[in-house]
XYZ file of C-alpha atoms in Angstrom:
58
model
C -13.205 2.960 -3.598
C -9.554 2.963 -4.593
C -8.707 0.764 -1.610
C -11.392 -1.759 -2.553
C -10.071 -1.922 -6.124
C -6.471 -2.227 -4.938
C -7.366 -5.017 -2.479
C -9.255 -6.943 -5.165
C -6.288 -6.906 -7.550
C -3.504 -7.216 -4.974
C -5.092 -10.109 -3.082
C -6.670 -11.669 -6.211
C -10.198 -11.507 -4.716
C -9.149 -13.926 -1.939
C -9.455 -11.459 0.941
C -12.586 -11.802 3.096
C -14.955 -8.838 2.939
C -14.328 -8.091 6.625
C -10.619 -7.561 5.957
C -11.328 -5.408 2.882
C -13.556 -3.282 5.114
C -10.728 -2.910 7.627
C -8.343 -1.800 4.876
C -10.828 0.785 3.618
C -11.379 2.085 7.147
C -7.636 2.429 7.624
C -7.230 4.328 4.336
C -10.156 6.600 5.177
C -8.722 7.234 8.623
C -5.354 8.275 7.178
C -7.103 10.615 4.757
C -9.278 12.212 7.431
C -6.271 12.849 9.664
C -4.702 15.007 6.957
C -5.520 18.574 6.002
C -4.716 17.695 2.386
C -7.095 16.024 -0.057
C -4.697 13.073 -0.235
C -2.613 12.329 2.836
C 1.140 12.177 2.343
C 1.026 9.245 4.794
C -1.239 7.223 2.503
C 0.789 4.163 1.496
C 0.210 0.438 1.282
C 2.329 -0.144 4.382
C 0.436 2.445 6.441
C -2.954 1.159 5.271
C -2.069 -2.429 6.192
C -0.656 -1.348 9.563
C -3.760 0.740 10.197
C -5.994 -2.213 9.300
C -4.142 -4.327 11.874
C -5.124 -1.772 14.519
C -8.784 -2.158 13.508
C -8.396 -5.951 13.837
C -7.100 -5.531 17.383
C -10.150 -3.451 18.300
C -12.575 -6.188 17.275
């Protein structure tokens, strides 16, 4: 949910829903890869880079 809110404000609601979904998947993936509740790798840069990987898969 935090990623959706961030994307809405950061991109001024101009980002297509498909790309918002890819950002949320990337953030969730980073979180699930960590043993902590909040991954220390969770950053805007890592989320965007992770979303690019999801784009390549499609």
